[in-house]
mmCIF file of C-alpha atoms in Angstrom:
data_model
loop_
_atom_site.group_PDB
_atom_site.id
_atom_site.type_symbol
_atom_site.label_atom_id
_atom_site.label_comp_id
_atom_site.label_asym_id
_atom_site.label_seq_id
_atom_site.Cartn_x
_atom_site.Cartn_y
_atom_site.Cartn_z
ATOM 1 C CA ASP R 1 79.611 -77.623 -178.355
ATOM 2 C CA THR R 2 78.937 -77.103 -182.053
ATOM 3 C CA GLY R 3 77.200 -73.748 -181.868
ATOM 4 C CA VAL R 4 78.134 -70.582 -183.715
ATOM 5 C CA SER R 5 81.424 -69.167 -182.511
ATOM 6 C CA GLN R 6 82.799 -65.676 -182.948
ATOM 7 C CA ASN R 7 86.272 -64.331 -182.394
ATOM 8 C CA PRO R 8 87.419 -62.222 -180.792
ATOM 9 C CA ARG R 9 84.737 -61.697 -178.161
ATOM 10 C CA HIS R 10 85.985 -58.197 -177.447
ATOM 11 C CA LYS R 11 88.006 -55.759 -179.500
ATOM 12 C CA ILE R 12 89.204 -52.325 -178.499
ATOM 13 C CA THR R 13 90.774 -50.249 -181.228
ATOM 14 C CA LYS R 14 91.712 -46.687 -181.975
ATOM 15 C CA ARG R 15 89.825 -44.625 -184.491
ATOM 16 C CA GLY R 16 91.190 -45.070 -187.963
ATOM 17 C CA GLN R 17 92.431 -48.623 -187.444
ATOM 18 C CA ASN R 18 91.153 -51.636 -189.354
ATOM 19 C CA VAL R 19 89.555 -54.568 -187.551
ATOM 20 C CA THR R 20 88.505 -58.027 -188.663
ATOM 21 C CA PHE R 21 86.080 -60.375 -186.962
ATOM 22 C CA ARG R 22 85.579 -64.043 -187.619
ATOM 23 C CA CYS R 23 82.466 -66.171 -187.460
ATOM 24 C CA ASP R 24 82.372 -69.959 -187.556
ATOM 25 C CA PRO R 25 78.818 -71.154 -188.208
ATOM 26 C CA ILE R 26 77.326 -74.502 -187.306
ATOM 27 C CA SER R 27 79.023 -76.885 -189.693
ATOM 28 C CA GLU R 28 76.056 -78.017 -191.779
ATOM 29 C CA HIS R 29 74.557 -74.526 -192.085
ATOM 30 C CA ASN R 30 74.945 -72.953 -195.507
ATOM 31 C CA ARG R 31 73.301 -69.649 -194.592
ATOM 32 C CA LEU R 32 75.194 -67.014 -192.656
ATOM 33 C CA TYR R 33 74.158 -63.571 -191.478
ATOM 34 C CA TRP R 34 75.906 -60.600 -189.925
ATOM 35 C CA TYR R 35 74.122 -58.121 -187.695
ATOM 36 C CA ARG R 36 75.125 -55.077 -185.689
ATOM 37 C CA GLN R 37 73.518 -54.239 -182.367
ATOM 38 C CA THR R 38 73.899 -51.008 -180.450
ATOM 39 C CA LEU R 39 72.711 -50.293 -176.938
ATOM 40 C CA GLY R 40 68.935 -50.265 -176.626
ATOM 41 C CA GLN R 41 68.402 -51.464 -180.165
ATOM 42 C CA GLY R 42 67.659 -54.786 -181.760
ATOM 43 C CA PRO R 43 70.038 -56.492 -184.158
ATOM 44 C CA GLU R 44 70.359 -54.606 -187.453
ATOM 45 C CA PHE R 45 70.849 -56.705 -190.560
ATOM 46 C CA LEU R 46 74.160 -56.143 -192.323
ATOM 47 C CA THR R 47 74.570 -58.945 -194.848
ATOM 48 C CA TYR R 48 73.591 -62.493 -195.806
ATOM 49 C CA PHE R 49 75.548 -65.316 -197.420
ATOM 50 C CA GLN R 50 74.282 -68.491 -198.964
ATOM 51 C CA ASN R 51 77.322 -70.716 -199.196
ATOM 52 C CA GLU R 52 80.059 -68.399 -200.462
ATOM 53 C CA ALA R 53 77.725 -66.010 -202.296
ATOM 54 C CA GLN R 54 76.852 -62.701 -200.649
ATOM 55 C CA LEU R 55 73.206 -62.387 -201.667
ATOM 56 C CA GLU R 56 71.961 -59.470 -199.611
ATOM 57 C CA LYS R 57 73.640 -56.421 -198.229
ATOM 58 C CA SER R 58 72.230 -53.593 -196.158
ATOM 59 C CA ARG R 59 72.781 -49.941 -196.922
ATOM 60 C CA LEU R 60 74.288 -49.882 -193.425
ATOM 61 C CA LEU R 61 77.216 -51.771 -194.896
ATOM 62 C CA SER R 62 79.143 -48.780 -196.133
ATOM 63 C CA ASP R 63 82.223 -49.057 -198.297
ATOM 64 C CA ARG R 64 84.324 -49.279 -195.129
ATOM 65 C CA PHE R 65 82.678 -52.603 -194.322
ATOM 66 C CA SER R 66 83.340 -55.796 -196.197
ATOM 67 C CA ALA R 67 82.344 -59.364 -195.516
ATOM 68 C CA GLU R 68 83.581 -62.561 -197.055
ATOM 69 C CA ARG R 69 82.851 -66.232 -196.872
ATOM 70 C CA PRO R 70 85.482 -67.637 -199.188
ATOM 71 C CA LYS R 71 84.819 -71.347 -198.921
ATOM 72 C CA GLY R 72 81.250 -71.259 -197.747
ATOM 73 C CA SER R 73 82.282 -72.111 -194.207
ATOM 74 C CA PHE R 74 83.628 -69.411 -191.870
ATOM 75 C CA SER R 75 83.093 -65.736 -192.577
ATOM 76 C CA THR R 76 85.001 -62.557 -191.828
ATOM 77 C CA LEU R 77 83.730 -59.033 -191.374
ATOM 78 C CA GLU R 78 86.271 -56.273 -191.840
ATOM 79 C CA ILE R 79 85.837 -52.647 -190.916
ATOM 80 C CA GLN R 80 88.356 -50.259 -192.364
ATOM 81 C CA ARG R 81 89.216 -46.846 -190.900
ATOM 82 C CA THR R 82 87.046 -47.428 -187.852
ATOM 83 C CA GLU R 83 84.979 -44.573 -186.462
ATOM 84 C CA GLN R 84 83.552 -44.141 -182.984
ATOM 85 C CA GLY R 85 80.089 -44.763 -184.403
ATOM 86 C CA ASP R 86 81.190 -48.279 -185.308
ATOM 87 C CA SER R 87 81.253 -49.196 -181.620
ATOM 88 C CA ALA R 88 78.658 -51.946 -181.271
ATOM 89 C CA MET R 89 78.109 -55.643 -180.801
ATOM 90 C CA TYR R 90 78.590 -57.534 -184.058
ATOM 91 C CA LEU R 91 76.525 -60.688 -184.197
ATOM 92 C CA CYS R 92 76.811 -63.596 -186.563
ATOM 93 C CA ALA R 93 74.065 -66.159 -187.124
ATOM 94 C CA SER R 94 73.674 -69.233 -189.260
ATOM 95 C CA SER R 95 70.798 -71.369 -190.445
ATOM 96 C CA SER R 96 70.120 -74.509 -192.389
ATOM 97 C CA PRO R 97 67.987 -74.607 -195.526
ATOM 98 C CA GLY R 98 66.189 -77.600 -194.110
ATOM 99 C CA GLY R 99 65.426 -75.998 -190.803
ATOM 100 C CA GLU R 100 62.334 -74.110 -189.776
ATOM 101 C CA ARG R 101 62.268 -70.850 -191.639
ATOM 102 C CA GLY R 102 63.903 -68.089 -189.727
ATOM 103 C CA THR R 103 65.522 -70.330 -187.179
ATOM 104 C CA GLN R 104 68.818 -68.559 -186.980
ATOM 105 C CA TYR R 105 71.381 -69.650 -184.456
ATOM 106 C CA PHE R 106 73.310 -66.695 -183.127
ATOM 107 C CA GLY R 107 76.847 -66.568 -181.860
ATOM 108 C CA PRO R 108 77.760 -64.672 -178.682
ATOM 109 C CA GLY R 109 78.926 -61.644 -180.653
ATOM 110 C CA THR R 110 82.064 -59.529 -180.871
ATOM 111 C CA ARG R 111 81.920 -56.315 -178.912
ATOM 112 C CA LEU R 112 83.832 -53.544 -180.670
ATOM 113 C CA THR R 113 84.902 -50.386 -178.868
ATOM 114 C CA VAL R 114 86.453 -47.641 -180.952
ATOM 115 C CA LEU R 115 88.338 -45.068 -178.907
ATOM 116 C CA ASP M 1 62.309 -45.823 -190.295
ATOM 117 C CA GLN M 2 61.509 -48.373 -187.630
ATOM 118 C CA GLN M 3 59.491 -51.003 -189.474
ATOM 119 C CA VAL M 4 59.175 -53.243 -186.421
ATOM 120 C CA LYS M 5 58.328 -51.600 -183.131
ATOM 121 C CA GLN M 6 58.234 -52.815 -179.583
ATOM 122 C CA ASN M 7 56.810 -49.919 -177.666
ATOM 123 C CA SER M 8 57.265 -51.331 -174.183
ATOM 124 C CA PRO M 9 60.926 -51.296 -173.218
ATOM 125 C CA SER M 10 60.244 -53.286 -170.065
ATOM 126 C CA LEU M 11 57.654 -55.460 -168.385
ATOM 127 C CA SER M 12 57.443 -56.998 -164.910
ATOM 128 C CA VAL M 13 55.223 -59.972 -164.175
ATOM 129 C CA GLN M 14 54.692 -62.185 -161.161
ATOM 130 C CA GLU M 15 55.794 -65.790 -161.427
ATOM 131 C CA GLY M 16 52.939 -67.999 -162.584
ATOM 132 C CA ARG M 17 51.054 -65.190 -164.287
ATOM 133 C CA ILE M 18 50.801 -64.473 -167.998
ATOM 134 C CA SER M 19 53.390 -62.315 -169.768
ATOM 135 C CA ILE M 20 52.214 -60.530 -172.898
ATOM 136 C CA LEU M 21 54.788 -58.908 -175.118
ATOM 137 C CA ASN M 22 53.639 -56.797 -178.035
ATOM 138 C CA CYS M 23 55.079 -55.925 -181.407
ATOM 139 C CA ASP M 24 53.802 -53.727 -184.235
ATOM 140 C CA TYR M 25 55.008 -53.537 -187.803
ATOM 141 C CA THR M 26 54.437 -51.153 -190.657
ATOM 142 C CA ASN M 27 55.550 -53.071 -193.747
ATOM 143 C CA SER M 28 52.645 -55.062 -195.184
ATOM 144 C CA MET M 29 55.105 -57.125 -197.226
ATOM 145 C CA PHE M 30 56.313 -58.933 -194.112
ATOM 146 C CA ASP M 31 54.931 -62.450 -194.147
ATOM 147 C CA TYR M 32 56.914 -64.260 -191.493
ATOM 148 C CA PHE M 33 57.411 -63.219 -187.907
ATOM 149 C CA LEU M 34 59.647 -64.506 -185.158
ATOM 150 C CA TRP M 35 60.373 -64.032 -181.491
ATOM 151 C CA TYR M 36 63.832 -64.333 -179.996
ATOM 152 C CA LYS M 37 64.972 -64.299 -176.396
ATOM 153 C CA LYS M 38 68.298 -62.861 -175.303
ATOM 154 C CA TYR M 39 70.171 -63.337 -172.059
ATOM 155 C CA PRO M 40 73.086 -61.043 -171.140
ATOM 156 C CA ALA M 41 76.393 -61.877 -172.840
ATOM 157 C CA GLU M 42 74.698 -64.333 -175.196
ATOM 158 C CA GLY M 43 73.335 -64.092 -178.708
ATOM 159 C CA PRO M 44 69.562 -64.156 -179.272
ATOM 160 C CA THR M 45 67.878 -67.549 -179.177
ATOM 161 C CA PHE M 46 64.963 -68.424 -181.445
ATOM 162 C CA LEU M 47 61.703 -68.998 -179.554
ATOM 163 C CA ILE M 48 58.747 -69.268 -181.864
ATOM 164 C CA SER M 49 57.586 -68.078 -185.265
ATOM 165 C CA ILE M 50 54.400 -67.582 -187.252
ATOM 166 C CA SER M 51 53.576 -67.343 -190.913
ATOM 167 C CA SER M 52 51.168 -64.710 -192.156
ATOM 168 C CA ILE M 53 48.757 -67.433 -193.258
ATOM 169 C CA LYS M 54 48.132 -68.262 -189.618
ATOM 170 C CA ASP M 55 46.861 -66.207 -186.731
ATOM 171 C CA LYS M 56 48.180 -68.346 -183.904
ATOM 172 C CA ASN M 57 51.070 -70.651 -183.204
ATOM 173 C CA GLU M 58 51.688 -72.449 -179.948
ATOM 174 C CA ASP M 59 54.728 -74.184 -178.517
ATOM 175 C CA GLY M 60 54.483 -75.256 -174.916
ATOM 176 C CA ARG M 61 54.182 -72.213 -172.692
ATOM 177 C CA PHE M 62 54.702 -69.852 -175.640
ATOM 178 C CA THR M 63 51.967 -68.689 -178.007
ATOM 179 C CA VAL M 64 52.291 -66.106 -180.726
ATOM 180 C CA PHE M 65 49.236 -64.322 -182.078
ATOM 181 C CA LEU M 66 49.176 -62.415 -185.347
ATOM 182 C CA ASN M 67 46.619 -59.773 -186.290
ATOM 183 C CA LYS M 68 47.426 -58.872 -189.870
ATOM 184 C CA SER M 69 44.786 -56.191 -190.228
ATOM 185 C CA ALA M 70 46.222 -54.369 -187.232
ATOM 186 C CA LYS M 71 49.807 -55.243 -188.182
ATOM 187 C CA HIS M 72 50.300 -56.473 -184.661
ATOM 188 C CA LEU M 73 51.693 -59.580 -183.059
ATOM 189 C CA SER M 74 52.017 -60.644 -179.489
ATOM 190 C CA LEU M 75 53.851 -63.291 -177.513
ATOM 191 C CA HIS M 76 52.091 -64.882 -174.570
ATOM 192 C CA ILE M 77 54.050 -66.802 -171.962
ATOM 193 C CA VAL M 78 51.943 -68.874 -169.581
ATOM 194 C CA PRO M 79 52.843 -69.512 -166.850
ATOM 195 C CA SER M 80 55.760 -67.121 -166.554
ATOM 196 C CA GLN M 81 58.853 -68.422 -164.786
ATOM 197 C CA PRO M 82 61.849 -66.559 -163.340
ATOM 198 C CA GLY M 83 64.045 -68.167 -166.004
ATOM 199 C CA ASP M 84 62.001 -66.331 -168.629
ATOM 200 C CA SER M 85 63.552 -63.063 -167.478
ATOM 201 C CA ALA M 86 65.389 -61.814 -170.569
ATOM 202 C CA VAL M 87 65.110 -59.355 -173.429
ATOM 203 C CA TYR M 88 62.609 -60.427 -176.082
ATOM 204 C CA PHE M 89 62.905 -59.314 -179.695
ATOM 205 C CA CYS M 90 60.326 -59.677 -182.396
ATOM 206 C CA ALA M 91 61.526 -59.863 -185.981
ATOM 207 C CA ALA M 92 59.911 -59.881 -189.400
ATOM 208 C CA VAL M 93 60.935 -60.874 -192.899
ATOM 209 C CA THR M 94 59.503 -60.915 -196.406
ATOM 210 C CA SER M 95 59.463 -64.067 -198.526
ATOM 211 C CA GLY M 96 62.285 -64.197 -201.009
ATOM 212 C CA THR M 97 64.574 -62.084 -198.848
ATOM 213 C CA TYR M 98 66.746 -62.833 -195.883
ATOM 214 C CA LYS M 99 66.761 -59.334 -194.431
ATOM 215 C CA TYR M 100 65.302 -59.903 -190.987
ATOM 216 C CA ILE M 101 64.115 -56.702 -189.313
ATOM 217 C CA PHE M 102 64.213 -56.722 -185.517
ATOM 218 C CA GLY M 103 62.370 -54.601 -183.009
ATOM 219 C CA THR M 104 64.140 -52.790 -180.195
ATOM 220 C CA GLY M 105 63.293 -55.414 -177.604
ATOM 221 C CA THR M 106 61.299 -55.670 -174.397
ATOM 222 C CA ARG M 107 63.014 -56.562 -171.154
ATOM 223 C CA LEU M 108 60.870 -59.020 -169.232
ATOM 224 C CA LYS M 109 61.380 -59.502 -165.530
ATOM 225 C CA VAL M 110 59.526 -62.345 -163.876
ATOM 226 C CA LEU M 111 59.320 -61.826 -160.137
ATOM 227 C CA ALA M 112 59.461 -64.849 -157.852
#
């Protein structure tokens, strides 16, 4: 299966700890997105990469959050000094420039629980 | 501010009947709209989209209608099947950006 993969699938951490999530997009996709989803809400846009360049960033992405895509392939999302409000599902998606506009392929997500 | 709204959190429909899911938006700069379906423990899956230059787009059992003056779009599923039971999200985006704004979702249950 060559879909979008995310690791870990679940992460439980204590408040104040740092966590890092990884996303591996579909190999030929140069566009990569991170979203956060809380219970009863839709995905909230966090950031967008085209190749290795981070081109858009939401105000939701506070200075405790950082995302990278160093070689234009996989991406990492790091949350420093986690807070209980960071508990959510973190979704990654990728898309191809040649594909139908907006056709993002989502990974299964990483569920973060901050105790 | 919730720029994309799905005011019905849930909907139940009998198998074989039509399901109509609604979505409203407030930002007139949005010019591309999408519907995604989400099953439990999976990421959303793209269903169908529509550009603001159109008022209808059809793909098999799925049709999306766009009413720009009312800032309203709807997804019609005909006929509804039990496998369509999922949470449906509408999303919108403005040309030149990649910031997709999602609604809160509508949980569809198709009863056999």
